[in-house]
Short mmCIF file of C-alpha atoms and ligand atoms in Angstrom, two decimals:
data_model
loop_
_atom_site.label_atom_id
_atom_site.label_comp_id
_atom_site.label_asym_id
_atom_site.label_seq_id
_atom_site.Cartn_x
_atom_site.Cartn_y
_atom_site.Cartn_z
CA MET A 17 -31.67 -41.67 66.30
CA ALA A 18 -30.58 -41.67 62.36
CA GLN A 19 -30.64 -38.75 60.91
CA PRO A 20 -33.70 -38.72 57.89
CA TYR A 21 -33.34 -38.21 54.53
CA TYR A 22 -36.60 -37.68 52.23
CA ILE A 23 -35.99 -38.05 48.24
CA THR A 24 -38.28 -38.31 45.69
CA THR A 25 -38.94 -38.32 42.10
CA PRO A 26 -41.28 -36.53 39.58
CA ILE A 27 -44.35 -38.76 39.78
CA TYR A 28 -44.04 -39.76 35.86
CA TYR A 29 -47.26 -39.19 33.52
CA VAL A 30 -48.69 -42.59 32.24
CA ASN A 31 -49.74 -41.37 28.81
CA ASP A 32 -46.60 -42.91 27.44
CA ALA A 33 -44.37 -46.02 28.48
CA PRO A 34 -41.16 -45.59 29.89
CA HIS A 35 -38.29 -44.35 28.29
CA ILE A 36 -34.58 -43.60 29.07
CA GLY A 37 -35.25 -40.05 30.78
CA HIS A 38 -37.12 -41.51 33.30
CA ALA A 39 -34.85 -43.93 34.12
CA TYR A 40 -32.17 -41.27 34.14
CA THR A 41 -34.08 -39.13 37.34
CA THR A 42 -35.07 -42.28 39.14
CA LEU A 43 -31.88 -43.70 38.96
CA ALA A 44 -30.34 -40.69 40.13
CA CYS A 45 -32.02 -40.62 43.28
CA ASP A 46 -31.99 -44.34 43.68
CA VAL A 47 -28.15 -43.95 43.95
CA LEU A 48 -28.36 -41.00 46.30
CA ALA A 49 -30.58 -42.91 48.72
CA ARG A 50 -28.28 -46.26 48.28
CA PHE A 51 -25.65 -44.07 49.68
CA LYS A 52 -27.26 -42.18 52.18
CA ARG A 53 -28.89 -45.32 53.58
CA MET A 54 -25.00 -47.04 53.82
CA ASP A 55 -23.93 -43.28 55.13
CA GLY A 56 -26.34 -44.38 57.83
CA TYR A 57 -28.97 -42.02 57.46
CA ARG A 58 -33.14 -43.31 57.84
CA VAL A 59 -34.04 -42.59 54.09
CA HIS A 60 -37.49 -42.45 52.36
CA PHE A 61 -37.29 -42.94 48.61
CA LEU A 62 -40.42 -42.14 46.90
CA THR A 63 -41.48 -42.49 43.21
CA GLY A 64 -44.79 -43.06 41.45
CA THR A 65 -47.08 -42.00 38.67
CA ASP A 66 -49.17 -39.10 37.82
CA GLU A 67 -52.36 -40.40 36.48
CA HIS A 68 -55.16 -37.23 36.31
CA GLY A 69 -55.29 -34.58 33.67
CA GLN A 70 -56.21 -34.18 29.99
CA LYS A 71 -53.40 -35.82 28.83
CA VAL A 72 -53.84 -38.96 30.74
CA GLU A 73 -57.57 -39.05 29.69
CA LYS A 74 -56.85 -38.30 25.55
CA ALA A 75 -54.51 -41.30 26.13
CA ALA A 76 -57.12 -43.24 27.49
CA GLU A 77 -59.88 -42.34 24.75
CA VAL A 78 -57.07 -43.17 22.11
CA ALA A 79 -56.80 -46.46 23.52
CA GLY A 80 -60.32 -46.99 23.86
CA VAL A 81 -60.66 -47.83 27.42
CA ASP A 82 -61.90 -46.15 30.61
CA PRO A 83 -59.04 -44.07 32.29
CA GLN A 84 -59.03 -46.14 35.50
CA THR A 85 -57.96 -49.23 33.32
CA PHE A 86 -55.75 -47.44 31.54
CA VAL A 87 -53.69 -45.79 34.56
CA ASP A 88 -53.68 -49.34 36.39
CA ARG A 89 -52.21 -50.53 32.84
CA VAL A 90 -49.46 -48.24 32.54
CA SER A 91 -48.68 -47.66 35.76
CA GLN A 92 -47.38 -51.04 36.19
CA ASN A 93 -45.04 -50.61 33.22
CA PHE A 94 -43.11 -47.71 35.41
CA ARG A 95 -43.29 -50.63 38.41
CA ASP A 96 -41.73 -52.92 36.18
CA LEU A 97 -38.93 -50.44 35.25
CA ALA A 98 -38.14 -49.80 38.48
CA GLU A 99 -37.59 -53.49 39.51
CA LYS A 100 -35.68 -54.32 36.21
CA MET A 101 -33.21 -51.27 37.03
CA ASN A 102 -32.77 -52.43 40.82
CA PHE A 103 -34.35 -49.07 42.06
CA SER A 104 -34.63 -49.31 45.91
CA HIS A 105 -37.63 -47.33 46.48
CA ASP A 106 -39.32 -47.25 49.83
CA ASP A 107 -42.72 -46.24 48.07
CA PHE A 108 -44.15 -46.16 44.77
CA ILE A 109 -47.54 -43.55 44.86
CA ARG A 110 -50.39 -43.45 42.51
CA THR A 111 -52.33 -39.73 42.31
CA THR A 112 -55.55 -41.78 41.92
CA GLU A 113 -55.41 -44.11 45.55
CA GLU A 114 -57.62 -42.29 48.25
CA ARG A 115 -54.92 -41.48 50.24
CA HIS A 116 -54.05 -38.75 47.62
CA THR A 117 -57.39 -37.58 47.13
CA LYS A 118 -57.58 -37.03 50.84
CA ALA A 119 -54.51 -34.84 50.93
CA CYS A 120 -54.89 -32.93 47.81
CA GLN A 121 -58.28 -32.12 49.34
CA ALA A 122 -57.18 -31.06 52.52
CA LEU A 123 -54.19 -28.75 51.06
CA TRP A 124 -56.80 -27.45 48.65
CA SER A 125 -58.84 -26.31 51.99
CA LYS A 126 -56.14 -24.95 53.49
CA LEU A 127 -55.57 -22.65 51.22
CA VAL A 128 -59.40 -21.47 50.53
CA GLU A 129 -58.87 -20.71 54.44
CA THR A 130 -55.82 -19.03 53.99
CA GLY A 131 -58.15 -16.88 50.89
CA ASP A 132 -55.00 -17.85 49.00
CA ILE A 133 -57.58 -19.30 46.26
CA TYR A 134 -60.48 -17.43 44.63
CA LEU A 135 -63.05 -18.31 41.71
CA GLY A 136 -62.53 -16.52 38.60
CA ALA A 137 -62.75 -17.32 35.05
CA TYR A 138 -59.47 -18.52 32.83
CA ALA A 139 -59.21 -16.93 29.18
CA GLY A 140 -55.81 -18.19 27.89
CA TRP A 141 -53.88 -20.34 26.24
CA TYR A 142 -53.06 -23.98 27.24
CA ALA A 143 -50.79 -26.96 26.28
CA VAL A 144 -52.14 -30.39 26.92
CA ARG A 145 -48.74 -31.84 26.21
CA ASP A 146 -47.18 -29.85 29.18
CA GLU A 147 -50.22 -29.55 30.99
CA ALA A 148 -49.14 -26.16 31.51
CA PHE A 149 -50.60 -22.32 30.82
CA TYR A 150 -49.09 -19.92 28.69
CA THR A 151 -49.27 -16.26 28.13
CA VAL A 152 -49.08 -14.77 25.06
CA GLY A 153 -45.82 -13.24 24.92
CA GLU A 154 -44.31 -16.99 25.57
CA LEU A 155 -45.86 -18.45 22.35
CA THR A 156 -44.21 -18.51 18.86
CA ASP A 157 -45.73 -19.03 15.51
CA GLY A 158 -45.29 -22.75 14.30
CA PRO A 159 -44.73 -23.82 10.47
CA ASN A 160 -48.63 -24.06 9.74
CA GLY A 161 -49.20 -20.75 11.36
CA GLU A 162 -50.77 -22.53 14.69
CA LYS A 163 -49.05 -21.13 18.23
CA LEU A 164 -46.42 -23.37 19.85
CA ALA A 165 -45.41 -23.15 23.80
CA PRO A 166 -41.55 -22.92 24.45
CA THR A 167 -41.23 -26.67 24.77
CA GLY A 168 -42.82 -26.79 21.34
CA ALA A 169 -45.97 -27.72 22.48
CA PRO A 170 -49.06 -26.82 20.64
CA VAL A 171 -51.45 -24.91 22.61
CA GLU A 172 -55.12 -24.22 22.71
CA TRP A 173 -57.25 -21.65 24.01
CA VAL A 174 -58.94 -22.18 26.80
CA GLU A 175 -62.10 -19.72 28.32
CA GLU A 176 -63.90 -21.51 31.47
CA PRO A 177 -64.63 -20.75 35.16
CA SER A 178 -61.44 -21.44 37.08
CA TYR A 179 -60.19 -21.06 40.91
CA PHE A 180 -57.29 -19.37 41.11
CA PHE A 181 -54.30 -19.43 43.19
CA ARG A 182 -52.90 -15.58 44.36
CA LEU A 183 -49.31 -16.81 43.31
CA SER A 184 -48.78 -12.76 42.27
CA ALA A 185 -48.77 -12.36 46.18
CA TRP A 186 -45.92 -14.58 46.91
CA GLY A 187 -43.31 -13.24 44.71
CA ASP A 188 -41.31 -11.29 47.83
CA ARG A 189 -41.60 -14.58 50.09
CA LEU A 190 -40.07 -16.64 47.19
CA LEU A 191 -37.37 -14.34 46.49
CA GLY A 192 -36.91 -14.30 50.43
CA TYR A 193 -36.81 -17.96 50.33
CA TYR A 194 -34.16 -18.21 47.87
CA ASP A 195 -31.74 -15.47 49.47
CA ALA A 196 -32.19 -17.52 52.60
CA ASN A 197 -31.52 -20.72 51.25
CA PRO A 198 -28.75 -20.72 48.70
CA ASP A 199 -28.60 -24.27 48.31
CA CYS A 200 -32.52 -24.77 47.52
CA ILE A 201 -32.19 -25.04 43.78
CA GLY A 202 -29.68 -26.41 41.85
CA PRO A 203 -27.27 -26.58 39.73
CA ALA A 204 -26.75 -22.32 39.67
CA SER A 205 -27.82 -21.96 36.26
CA ARG A 206 -31.40 -23.14 37.06
CA ARG A 207 -31.62 -21.50 40.15
CA ASN A 208 -30.83 -18.03 38.25
CA GLU A 209 -33.22 -19.00 35.84
CA VAL A 210 -36.08 -19.22 38.63
CA MET A 211 -34.64 -16.17 40.18
CA SER A 212 -35.31 -14.28 37.63
CA PHE A 213 -38.44 -15.66 36.72
CA VAL A 214 -39.65 -14.91 39.63
CA LYS A 215 -38.33 -11.26 39.34
CA GLY A 216 -40.18 -10.48 36.10
CA GLY A 217 -43.51 -10.63 38.46
CA LEU A 218 -45.91 -13.83 38.95
CA GLN A 219 -49.49 -13.88 37.69
CA ASP A 220 -52.30 -15.76 39.85
CA LEU A 221 -52.36 -19.40 38.61
CA SER A 222 -55.38 -20.85 37.31
CA VAL A 223 -55.85 -24.30 39.79
CA SER A 224 -58.90 -25.94 38.57
CA ARG A 225 -60.78 -27.09 35.51
CA THR A 226 -64.14 -27.50 34.59
CA SER A 227 -64.03 -28.83 30.86
CA PHE A 228 -63.16 -32.50 31.64
CA LYS A 229 -63.31 -34.79 34.44
CA TRP A 230 -60.45 -36.91 35.58
CA GLY A 231 -59.13 -35.55 38.39
CA VAL A 232 -59.66 -35.22 42.22
CA PRO A 233 -62.63 -33.30 42.92
CA VAL A 234 -62.51 -29.37 44.33
CA PRO A 235 -64.26 -29.66 47.52
CA ASN A 236 -67.85 -27.74 47.34
CA ASP A 237 -67.68 -27.75 43.99
CA PRO A 238 -67.18 -30.92 42.70
CA ASP A 239 -67.92 -29.29 38.70
CA HIS A 240 -64.20 -28.31 38.97
CA ILE A 241 -61.30 -30.76 39.31
CA MET A 242 -58.04 -29.99 40.40
CA TYR A 243 -55.37 -28.60 38.12
CA VAL A 244 -53.05 -31.41 37.65
CA TRP A 245 -49.74 -29.90 38.98
CA LEU A 246 -51.42 -28.86 42.21
CA ASP A 247 -52.83 -32.53 42.61
CA ALA A 248 -49.32 -34.21 41.10
CA LEU A 249 -46.77 -31.85 43.16
CA THR A 250 -48.99 -32.68 46.65
CA ASN A 251 -47.92 -36.39 45.98
CA TYR A 252 -44.77 -35.30 47.83
CA ALA A 253 -47.07 -34.82 51.20
CA THR A 254 -49.37 -37.62 51.04
CA ALA A 255 -46.34 -40.08 50.77
CA VAL A 256 -45.03 -39.01 54.46
CA GLY A 257 -48.87 -38.94 55.97
CA PHE A 258 -50.29 -35.54 55.14
CA PRO A 259 -52.85 -34.32 55.96
CA ASP A 260 -51.80 -35.61 59.03
CA MET A 261 -48.88 -33.34 60.14
CA GLU A 262 -48.58 -34.76 63.36
CA SER A 263 -47.85 -38.64 62.19
CA ASP A 264 -44.57 -40.01 62.27
CA ASP A 265 -43.58 -40.04 58.92
CA PHE A 266 -44.60 -36.36 58.38
CA THR A 267 -42.64 -35.15 61.22
CA THR A 268 -39.61 -37.15 60.64
CA PHE A 269 -39.45 -36.57 57.12
CA TRP A 270 -40.66 -33.14 56.26
CA PRO A 271 -39.57 -31.00 54.70
CA CYS A 272 -38.21 -32.70 52.16
CA ASN A 273 -34.38 -33.21 51.32
CA LEU A 274 -34.26 -33.35 47.56
CA HIS A 275 -37.10 -33.40 45.23
CA MET A 276 -34.94 -34.30 41.92
CA VAL A 277 -36.45 -33.19 38.60
CA GLY A 278 -35.62 -32.63 34.86
CA LYS A 279 -34.99 -28.95 33.74
CA ASP A 280 -38.32 -29.10 32.22
CA ILE A 281 -39.89 -28.90 35.35
CA VAL A 282 -37.83 -26.66 37.79
CA ARG A 283 -40.62 -24.11 37.39
CA PHE A 284 -43.51 -26.16 38.92
CA HIS A 285 -41.15 -27.31 41.87
CA ALA A 286 -39.33 -24.61 42.63
CA VAL A 287 -42.06 -21.57 42.24
CA TYR A 288 -45.58 -23.47 42.26
CA TRP A 289 -44.81 -25.78 45.16
CA PRO A 290 -42.90 -23.39 47.77
CA ALA A 291 -45.69 -21.11 47.45
CA PHE A 292 -48.66 -23.39 47.61
CA LEU A 293 -46.91 -24.95 50.69
CA MET A 294 -45.77 -21.62 52.29
CA ALA A 295 -49.41 -20.10 51.59
CA ALA A 296 -50.71 -23.21 53.62
CA GLY A 297 -48.04 -22.13 56.45
CA ILE A 298 -46.02 -25.29 55.72
CA ALA A 299 -42.51 -25.78 55.29
CA PRO A 300 -41.25 -25.78 51.66
CA PRO A 301 -38.49 -28.16 50.67
CA THR A 302 -35.00 -28.09 51.20
CA ARG A 303 -33.39 -28.75 47.97
CA VAL A 304 -34.72 -28.92 44.40
CA TYR A 305 -31.86 -30.33 41.84
CA ALA A 306 -32.42 -30.07 37.81
CA HIS A 307 -30.84 -32.42 35.44
CA GLY A 308 -30.47 -32.11 32.11
CA TRP A 309 -31.77 -34.25 29.18
CA TRP A 310 -30.80 -36.94 26.99
CA THR A 311 -30.67 -36.68 23.24
CA ASN A 312 -29.97 -39.63 21.12
CA GLU A 313 -26.88 -39.97 18.61
CA GLY A 314 -27.67 -35.85 18.40
CA GLN A 315 -31.24 -35.88 18.13
CA LYS A 316 -33.92 -35.15 20.22
CA ILE A 317 -35.76 -38.02 21.71
CA SER A 318 -39.49 -38.31 20.86
CA LYS A 319 -42.08 -40.81 19.68
CA SER A 320 -42.70 -39.27 16.68
CA LEU A 321 -39.02 -39.30 15.21
CA GLY A 322 -39.30 -42.90 16.73
CA ASN A 323 -36.07 -43.03 18.38
CA VAL A 324 -36.83 -43.54 22.22
CA ILE A 325 -34.55 -45.81 23.84
CA LYS A 326 -35.89 -47.76 25.98
CA PRO A 327 -34.03 -48.81 29.30
CA ASP A 328 -35.04 -52.62 28.91
CA ASP A 329 -33.34 -52.74 25.39
CA LEU A 330 -30.35 -51.39 26.33
CA VAL A 331 -29.95 -53.22 29.49
CA GLU A 332 -30.39 -56.64 27.84
CA GLN A 333 -27.85 -55.04 25.43
CA TYR A 334 -25.46 -53.98 27.91
CA GLY A 335 -25.83 -54.94 31.29
CA LEU A 336 -27.89 -53.25 34.01
CA ASP A 337 -24.92 -52.17 36.07
CA GLN A 338 -23.06 -50.84 32.85
CA VAL A 339 -26.05 -48.71 32.11
CA ARG A 340 -26.75 -47.21 35.36
CA PHE A 341 -22.37 -46.50 35.56
CA PHE A 342 -22.77 -45.12 32.21
CA LEU A 343 -25.79 -42.49 32.19
CA LEU A 344 -24.07 -41.34 35.56
CA ARG A 345 -20.49 -41.37 34.31
CA GLU A 346 -20.91 -39.81 30.58
CA VAL A 347 -22.35 -36.60 31.38
CA PRO A 348 -21.52 -33.87 34.26
CA PHE A 349 -25.12 -34.04 36.06
CA GLY A 350 -27.12 -31.07 35.36
CA ASN A 351 -25.84 -30.84 32.00
CA ASP A 352 -27.51 -32.11 28.74
CA GLY A 353 -26.06 -35.38 27.42
CA ASP A 354 -26.14 -37.37 24.05
CA PHE A 355 -26.40 -41.35 24.10
CA ALA A 356 -24.12 -42.64 21.49
CA HIS A 357 -23.54 -46.67 21.32
CA ALA A 358 -19.88 -45.88 20.74
CA SER A 359 -19.05 -44.11 23.80
CA MET A 360 -21.65 -46.49 25.87
CA ILE A 361 -18.86 -49.14 24.57
CA SER A 362 -15.67 -47.60 25.14
CA ARG A 363 -17.18 -46.60 28.38
CA MET A 364 -17.76 -50.47 29.12
CA ASN A 365 -14.43 -51.36 28.08
CA HIS A 366 -12.09 -48.84 29.12
CA GLU A 367 -13.25 -48.22 32.52
CA LEU A 368 -15.03 -50.72 33.73
CA ALA A 369 -13.39 -53.97 32.02
CA ASN A 370 -9.67 -52.32 31.89
CA ASP A 371 -9.60 -50.22 34.81
CA TYR A 372 -11.72 -51.49 37.28
CA GLY A 373 -12.61 -55.10 35.91
CA ASN A 374 -8.97 -55.87 35.28
CA LEU A 375 -7.57 -54.47 38.39
CA VAL A 376 -10.00 -56.78 40.67
CA GLN A 377 -9.73 -59.72 38.48
CA ARG A 378 -5.93 -59.69 38.48
CA SER A 379 -5.31 -59.10 42.05
CA LEU A 380 -7.83 -61.52 43.29
CA SER A 381 -6.51 -64.57 41.28
CA MET A 382 -3.16 -63.48 42.05
CA VAL A 383 -4.48 -63.70 46.33
CA SER A 384 -6.23 -67.28 45.09
CA LYS A 385 -3.27 -68.68 43.61
CA ASN A 386 -0.39 -67.52 45.99
CA CYS A 387 -2.03 -67.38 49.32
CA SER A 388 -4.07 -70.30 49.52
CA GLY A 389 -7.52 -68.64 48.83
CA ALA A 390 -7.50 -66.57 51.79
CA VAL A 391 -6.74 -63.00 52.97
CA PRO A 392 -3.08 -62.47 53.01
CA GLU A 393 -1.00 -61.60 56.11
CA PRO A 394 0.61 -58.13 55.53
CA GLY A 395 4.05 -56.99 57.07
CA ALA A 396 4.91 -53.02 57.72
CA PHE A 397 3.20 -50.73 55.27
CA THR A 398 5.65 -48.88 53.03
CA ASP A 399 4.95 -45.11 52.02
CA GLU A 400 3.71 -46.64 48.62
CA ASP A 401 1.09 -48.86 50.17
CA ARG A 402 0.12 -45.90 52.78
CA ALA A 403 -0.18 -43.59 49.18
CA LEU A 404 -2.87 -45.88 47.71
CA LEU A 405 -4.52 -47.08 50.93
CA GLU A 406 -5.34 -43.47 52.72
CA PRO A 407 -7.30 -42.05 49.56
CA ALA A 408 -8.72 -45.15 49.31
CA GLU A 409 -10.12 -44.99 52.93
CA ARG A 410 -10.92 -41.59 52.45
CA LEU A 411 -13.04 -42.14 49.57
CA VAL A 412 -16.07 -41.71 51.12
CA GLU A 413 -15.27 -38.71 52.85
CA THR A 414 -14.54 -37.49 49.38
CA MET A 415 -17.81 -38.16 48.02
CA ARG A 416 -19.82 -36.99 50.65
CA PRO A 417 -20.28 -33.56 49.47
CA LEU A 418 -20.14 -34.21 45.74
CA MET A 419 -23.09 -36.73 46.29
CA ASP A 420 -24.89 -33.83 48.36
CA ARG A 421 -24.73 -31.64 45.67
CA GLN A 422 -25.66 -34.48 43.24
CA ALA A 423 -22.01 -34.24 40.95
CA PHE A 424 -22.10 -37.82 40.53
CA HIS A 425 -19.80 -37.56 37.83
CA GLU A 426 -17.04 -36.29 39.84
CA ALA A 427 -17.57 -38.82 42.82
CA LEU A 428 -17.08 -41.49 39.90
CA GLU A 429 -14.24 -39.71 39.06
CA ALA A 430 -13.12 -39.55 42.47
CA ILE A 431 -13.55 -43.48 42.83
CA TRP A 432 -11.82 -44.01 39.58
CA VAL A 433 -8.61 -41.94 40.49
CA VAL A 434 -8.04 -44.51 43.14
CA ILE A 435 -8.76 -47.43 40.72
CA ARG A 436 -6.15 -45.91 38.10
CA ALA A 437 -3.93 -45.57 41.14
CA ALA A 438 -4.10 -49.24 42.13
CA ASN A 439 -3.50 -50.38 38.94
CA GLY A 440 -0.45 -48.56 38.97
CA TYR A 441 0.92 -49.78 41.68
CA VAL A 442 0.03 -52.95 41.00
CA ASP A 443 2.31 -52.73 37.64
CA HIS A 444 4.97 -50.89 39.90
CA GLN A 445 4.88 -53.37 42.62
CA ALA A 446 4.78 -56.67 40.16
CA PRO A 447 3.69 -59.00 43.06
CA TRP A 448 3.93 -62.20 40.20
CA ALA A 449 8.05 -61.06 40.87
CA LEU A 450 7.88 -60.39 44.12
CA ARG A 451 6.85 -64.32 44.67
CA LYS A 452 10.16 -65.25 43.48
CA THR A 453 11.99 -62.60 45.52
CA ASP A 454 9.87 -61.91 48.57
CA GLU A 455 6.91 -63.38 49.55
CA PRO A 456 6.32 -61.46 52.71
CA ARG A 457 6.49 -58.62 50.54
CA MET A 458 4.36 -59.98 48.30
CA ARG A 459 1.67 -61.05 50.56
CA THR A 460 1.81 -57.10 51.77
CA VAL A 461 1.21 -55.97 48.64
CA LEU A 462 -1.77 -58.13 47.87
CA TYR A 463 -3.31 -57.78 51.21
CA VAL A 464 -3.00 -53.55 50.35
CA LEU A 465 -4.97 -54.29 46.90
CA ALA A 466 -7.70 -56.20 48.45
CA GLU A 467 -8.49 -53.76 51.25
CA THR A 468 -8.21 -51.44 48.36
CA ILE A 469 -10.49 -53.05 46.28
CA ARG A 470 -12.83 -53.42 49.57
CA HIS A 471 -12.99 -50.05 49.70
CA LEU A 472 -13.50 -49.60 45.80
CA GLY A 473 -16.35 -52.00 46.38
CA LEU A 474 -18.49 -50.07 48.85
CA ALA A 475 -17.91 -47.01 47.15
CA THR A 476 -19.42 -48.44 43.85
CA LEU A 477 -22.16 -50.30 45.27
CA PRO A 478 -24.74 -47.03 45.49
CA PHE A 479 -23.84 -46.99 41.62
CA MET A 480 -23.58 -50.87 40.55
CA PRO A 481 -25.15 -52.76 43.54
CA GLU A 482 -24.85 -55.99 41.65
CA THR A 483 -21.83 -56.03 40.40
CA SER A 484 -20.14 -54.32 43.47
CA ASP A 485 -21.56 -57.07 45.91
CA LYS A 486 -20.03 -60.15 43.66
CA ILE A 487 -16.77 -57.61 44.34
CA LEU A 488 -17.59 -57.65 47.70
CA ASP A 489 -18.56 -61.74 48.28
CA GLN A 490 -15.18 -61.79 46.83
CA LEU A 491 -13.67 -60.82 49.58
CA ALA A 492 -15.74 -61.96 51.74
CA VAL A 493 -16.93 -59.03 53.48
CA PRO A 494 -19.96 -60.06 55.59
CA VAL A 495 -23.08 -58.30 54.67
CA GLU A 496 -23.71 -56.57 57.94
CA ASN A 497 -20.18 -54.83 56.96
CA ARG A 498 -21.35 -53.00 53.76
CA SER A 499 -21.89 -49.94 54.87
CA PHE A 500 -19.46 -46.96 55.31
CA ALA A 501 -19.61 -47.41 59.30
CA SER A 502 -17.49 -50.08 58.37
CA ALA A 503 -15.21 -48.61 55.41
CA GLY A 504 -12.69 -47.93 58.38
CA LYS A 505 -10.38 -50.03 59.85
CA CYS A 506 -12.93 -51.42 62.22
CA GLY A 507 -14.21 -53.45 58.73
CA ALA A 508 -10.59 -54.08 57.28
CA LEU A 509 -10.14 -57.75 56.07
CA GLN A 510 -9.26 -60.26 58.69
CA PRO A 511 -6.04 -62.50 57.15
CA GLY A 512 -6.48 -65.56 57.16
CA THR A 513 -10.18 -65.41 55.91
CA ALA A 514 -10.74 -67.97 53.21
CA LEU A 515 -12.13 -66.40 50.22
CA PRO A 516 -14.40 -67.74 47.12
CA LYS A 517 -12.80 -68.01 43.75
CA PRO A 518 -12.82 -64.97 42.19
CA GLN A 519 -14.55 -64.44 39.09
CA GLY A 520 -14.50 -61.88 36.48
CA VAL A 521 -16.97 -59.23 36.71
CA PHE A 522 -17.11 -57.08 33.79
CA PRO A 523 -16.87 -58.40 30.53
CA ARG A 524 -15.27 -56.99 27.40
CA PHE A 525 -18.06 -55.78 25.08
CA VAL A 526 -17.48 -57.30 21.40
CA GLU A 527 -17.58 -54.08 19.77
CA GLU A 528 -18.72 -55.88 15.97
CA ALA A 529 -21.82 -56.87 17.88
CA ALA A 530 -22.96 -53.43 18.69
N1 MSP B 608 -45.85 -35.94 35.39
C1 MSP B 608 -44.95 -34.79 35.54
C2 MSP B 608 -43.82 -34.72 36.97
C3 MSP B 608 -44.98 -34.53 38.45
S1 MSP B 608 -44.13 -34.27 39.72
C4 MSP B 608 -45.05 -33.57 40.79
C5 MSP B 608 -43.78 -34.98 34.46
N2 MSP B 608 -44.04 -36.22 33.89
S2 MSP B 608 -43.20 -36.74 32.88
O1 MSP B 608 -42.93 -38.04 32.80
O2 MSP B 608 -43.73 -36.65 31.45
O3 MSP B 608 -41.62 -36.56 33.28
C6 MSP B 608 -40.76 -36.77 34.22
C7 MSP B 608 -39.53 -36.96 34.22
O4 MSP B 608 -38.24 -37.41 33.11
C8 MSP B 608 -38.69 -35.12 34.03
O5 MSP B 608 -38.24 -34.98 35.15
C9 MSP B 608 -38.69 -35.01 32.65
O6 MSP B 608 -37.40 -34.13 32.94
C10 MSP B 608 -37.53 -36.70 32.73
N3 MSP B 608 -37.80 -36.63 31.28
C11 MSP B 608 -38.17 -36.66 30.11
N4 MSP B 608 -37.67 -37.19 29.19
C12 MSP B 608 -36.19 -36.67 29.43
C13 MSP B 608 -35.10 -36.87 28.67
N5 MSP B 608 -35.02 -37.23 26.82
N6 MSP B 608 -33.78 -37.02 29.36
C14 MSP B 608 -33.98 -36.83 30.71
N7 MSP B 608 -34.69 -36.75 31.21
C15 MSP B 608 -36.00 -36.53 30.75
O7 MSP B 608 -43.15 -34.22 34.13
#
């Protein structure tokens, strides 16, 4: 039986059009999901949209349509983005679906039964933009004397009857869970941040609202709707069959292996969510990983600054796989990063066109011209051949632990070490010269290069699926051999296999056109 791997993106607020930050979170999950599938796992990759709450209700009002019409329209933009970015999710959940209402109400009822939810009254600060409550100590004064949340979002005073989740009772048990599971929050800086927040003492959390209607009704008290974060977080359970905890999907995929999130929402995922789950007697997630934020040419990305980067525009300008590569290569995953067109062009020209593209093109054209368009028959391998082939064969093994700690940039660097070594090997072996002096040796060298490129094509497949498939097509690698199980000798290129005519894979970008 294949080992299960359940991976989720946050579900996206539908008050806005998708931008580069949304594409980034899902891209990271897509690459991991593809890597795990190629590595033999049974993957369940979930994404979707967060459609309830005051923010969405207000956005619908501004658009002049009822909330349901509004969310139907905007949710579709996120599906379109997923298609455009070649994301391979297995399910797309919407929190306005019937299956989700059922799951939220079942979780709520469990928490009422265990005594972890009680009725009270809320009086405090709320930021609609963050859909979050803040204590007075967390607020700062804005330029016009208004109060601001730490995120910069304006807050408003809220006073209304509310149900509370007894979060204050879960501090020690949360700390116990973090201690017993050292990998449950990454990177380490976020883990420390979460732990000190919990150590600082937790207050009970308001989990229902009465001053607006757009949400999941509280069972047996329909004047209340559930706090949008309790509703939203539950999506991860809904999608694998909750409340049916005996279902095949739930028993297979729970607890979730990885919730990928941005650093802004780590507290919701690493504090509130495990507390809700543990209180309901359900296992908390295995890991939450919080990545950093992108700025645009040094500036915070925001609608009001008018500098939102639309993924569609980038893909149009530079090509899909180029964008997928750049986003995960440019910045150590987990850190903040800055998007600059000059860096995008530089990476495309140096690492894609010059390093990878050139290696593939010059090697395969030599095979095509000098080996009758078929995989050449190699002779005995020399030490130099083995020095290139062996790390190429071990690439997946090298990448596995890096991917498991979401170090995408390091996994890409490991691939590029082989690419650079292969280019050095071509220069040094000079197969074009061997053609005149030692044809059998030339065939060995070209075979070693073709085999190395096969390993590279497999390794880059999760990152750049379309282009890597094109590279593997040029080596006539059968589709069923495009998994890591075939990366070893059993999938090795067979001498004599006819190859299609080689084509360039990574065009150089003309800088003036930027
Ligand atoms: N709806 C909540 C999540 C609920 S999950 C149960 C939400 N949605 S969001 O649409 O505002 O943000 C979704 C993701 O986009 C977050 O992971 C966030 O960090 C990410 N990004 C939004 N802007 C970003 C950048 N500028 N850079 C990188 N990622 C950022 O929060």
